[in-house]
mmCIF file of C-alpha atoms in Angstrom:
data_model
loop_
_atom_site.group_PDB
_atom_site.id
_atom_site.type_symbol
_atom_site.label_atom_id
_atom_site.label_comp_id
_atom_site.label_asym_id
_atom_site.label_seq_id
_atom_site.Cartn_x
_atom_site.Cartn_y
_atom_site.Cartn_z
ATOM 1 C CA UNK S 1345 -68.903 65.311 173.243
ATOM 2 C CA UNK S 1346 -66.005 66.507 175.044
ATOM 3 C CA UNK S 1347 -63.800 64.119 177.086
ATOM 4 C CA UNK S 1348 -65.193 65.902 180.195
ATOM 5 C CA UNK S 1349 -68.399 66.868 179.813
ATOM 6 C CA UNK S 1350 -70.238 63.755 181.418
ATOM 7 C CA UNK S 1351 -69.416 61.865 183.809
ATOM 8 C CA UNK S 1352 -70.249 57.965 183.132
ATOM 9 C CA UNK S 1353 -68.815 55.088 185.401
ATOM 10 C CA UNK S 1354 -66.810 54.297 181.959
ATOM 11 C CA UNK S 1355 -64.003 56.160 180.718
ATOM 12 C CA UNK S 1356 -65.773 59.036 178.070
ATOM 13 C CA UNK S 1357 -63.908 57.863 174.778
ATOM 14 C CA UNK S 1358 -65.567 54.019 175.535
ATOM 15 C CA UNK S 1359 -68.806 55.622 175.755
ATOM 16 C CA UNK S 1360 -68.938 57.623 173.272
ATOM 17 C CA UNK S 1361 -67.435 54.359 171.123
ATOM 18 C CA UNK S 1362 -70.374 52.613 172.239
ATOM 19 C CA UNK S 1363 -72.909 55.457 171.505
ATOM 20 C CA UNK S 1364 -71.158 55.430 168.154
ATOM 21 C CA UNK S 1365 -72.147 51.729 168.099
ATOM 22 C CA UNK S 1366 -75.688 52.568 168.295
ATOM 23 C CA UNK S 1367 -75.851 55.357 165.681
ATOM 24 C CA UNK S 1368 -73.726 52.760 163.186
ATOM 25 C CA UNK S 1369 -76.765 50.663 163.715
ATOM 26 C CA UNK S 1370 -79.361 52.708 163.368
ATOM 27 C CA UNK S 1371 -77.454 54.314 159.963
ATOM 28 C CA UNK S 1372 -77.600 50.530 158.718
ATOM 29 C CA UNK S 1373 -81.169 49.977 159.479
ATOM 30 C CA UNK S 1374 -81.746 53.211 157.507
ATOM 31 C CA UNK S 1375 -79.282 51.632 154.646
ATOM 32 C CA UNK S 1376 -76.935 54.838 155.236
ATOM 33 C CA UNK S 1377 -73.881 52.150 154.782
ATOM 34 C CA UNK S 1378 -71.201 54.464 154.163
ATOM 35 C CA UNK S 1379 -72.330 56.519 157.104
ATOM 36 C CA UNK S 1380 -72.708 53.623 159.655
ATOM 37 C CA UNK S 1381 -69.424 52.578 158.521
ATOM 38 C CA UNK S 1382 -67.587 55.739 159.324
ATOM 39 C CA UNK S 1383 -69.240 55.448 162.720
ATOM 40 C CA UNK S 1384 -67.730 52.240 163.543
ATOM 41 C CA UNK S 1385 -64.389 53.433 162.289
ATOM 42 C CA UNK S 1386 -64.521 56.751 164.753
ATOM 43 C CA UNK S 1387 -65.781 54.180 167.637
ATOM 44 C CA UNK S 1388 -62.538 51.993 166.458
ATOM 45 C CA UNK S 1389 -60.469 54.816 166.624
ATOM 46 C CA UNK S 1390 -61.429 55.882 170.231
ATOM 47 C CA UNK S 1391 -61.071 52.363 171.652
ATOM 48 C CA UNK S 1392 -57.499 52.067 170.021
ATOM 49 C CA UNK S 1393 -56.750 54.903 172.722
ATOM 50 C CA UNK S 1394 -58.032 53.694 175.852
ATOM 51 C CA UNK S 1395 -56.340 50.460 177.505
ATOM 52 C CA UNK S 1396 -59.652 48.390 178.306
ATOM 53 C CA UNK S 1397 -61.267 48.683 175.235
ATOM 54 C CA UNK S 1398 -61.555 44.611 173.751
ATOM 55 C CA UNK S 1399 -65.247 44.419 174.649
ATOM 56 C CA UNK S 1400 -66.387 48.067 172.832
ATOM 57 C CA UNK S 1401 -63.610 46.814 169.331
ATOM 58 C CA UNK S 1402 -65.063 43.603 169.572
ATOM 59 C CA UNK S 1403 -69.215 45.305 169.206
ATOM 60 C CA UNK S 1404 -67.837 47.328 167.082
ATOM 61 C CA UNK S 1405 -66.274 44.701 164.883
ATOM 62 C CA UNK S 1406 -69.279 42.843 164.435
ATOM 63 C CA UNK S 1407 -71.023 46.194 163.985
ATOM 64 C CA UNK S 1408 -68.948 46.597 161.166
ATOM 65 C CA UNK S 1409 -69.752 42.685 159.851
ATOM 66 C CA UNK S 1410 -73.956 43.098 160.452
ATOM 67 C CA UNK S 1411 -72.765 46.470 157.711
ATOM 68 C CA UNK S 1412 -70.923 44.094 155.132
ATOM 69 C CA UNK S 1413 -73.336 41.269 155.134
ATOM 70 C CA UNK S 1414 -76.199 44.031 154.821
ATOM 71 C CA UNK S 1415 -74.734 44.924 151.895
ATOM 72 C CA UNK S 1416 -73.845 41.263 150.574
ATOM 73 C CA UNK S 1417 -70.414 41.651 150.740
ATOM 74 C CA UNK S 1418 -70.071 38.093 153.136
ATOM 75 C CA UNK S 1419 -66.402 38.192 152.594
ATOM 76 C CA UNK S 1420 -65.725 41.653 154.270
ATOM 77 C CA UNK S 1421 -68.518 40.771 156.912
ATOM 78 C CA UNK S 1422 -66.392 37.536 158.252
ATOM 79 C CA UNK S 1423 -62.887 39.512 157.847
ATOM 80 C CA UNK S 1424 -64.530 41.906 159.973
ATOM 81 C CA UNK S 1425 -65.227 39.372 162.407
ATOM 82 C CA UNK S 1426 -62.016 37.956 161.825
ATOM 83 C CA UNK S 1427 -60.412 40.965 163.413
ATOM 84 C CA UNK S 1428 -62.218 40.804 166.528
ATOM 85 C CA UNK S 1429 -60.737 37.076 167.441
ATOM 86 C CA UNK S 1430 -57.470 38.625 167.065
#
């Protein structure tokens, strides 16, 4: 989705990080791990470019910890949610 191409009351890149959000889940309900996790990393790398983006790293952080525990990996999930208290 181009930057302007829609016009949201958000800036585009924190939508489209939280439409990424929804896809990573829907990947990890379908057990597409590697997917959903490349989903929350594209999401992470859009919000590292806007200014206001704590609450979209922070969903997508613990995005990113529902995918680790899923896959029984409970030290990645709580590193994961690690990073979003920093």
């Amino acid at each position: 989705i181009p930057n302007d191409s829609i016009e949201t009351s958000m800036p585009p890149r924190l939508f489209k990080g939280y439409v990424l959000n929804g896809f990573a889940m829907a990947l990890t309900k379908a057990r597409r791990f590697g997917e959903a996790r490349r989903a929350v990393q594209q999401g992470l790398d859009l919000a590292a470019r806007e200014r206001d983006s704590n609450s979209l790293q922070v969903t997508l952080l613990r995005s990113l910890a529902t995918i680790e525990y899923a896959q029984g990996d409970i030290g990645a999930a709580a590193a994961a949610l690690g990073r979003g208290v920093e």
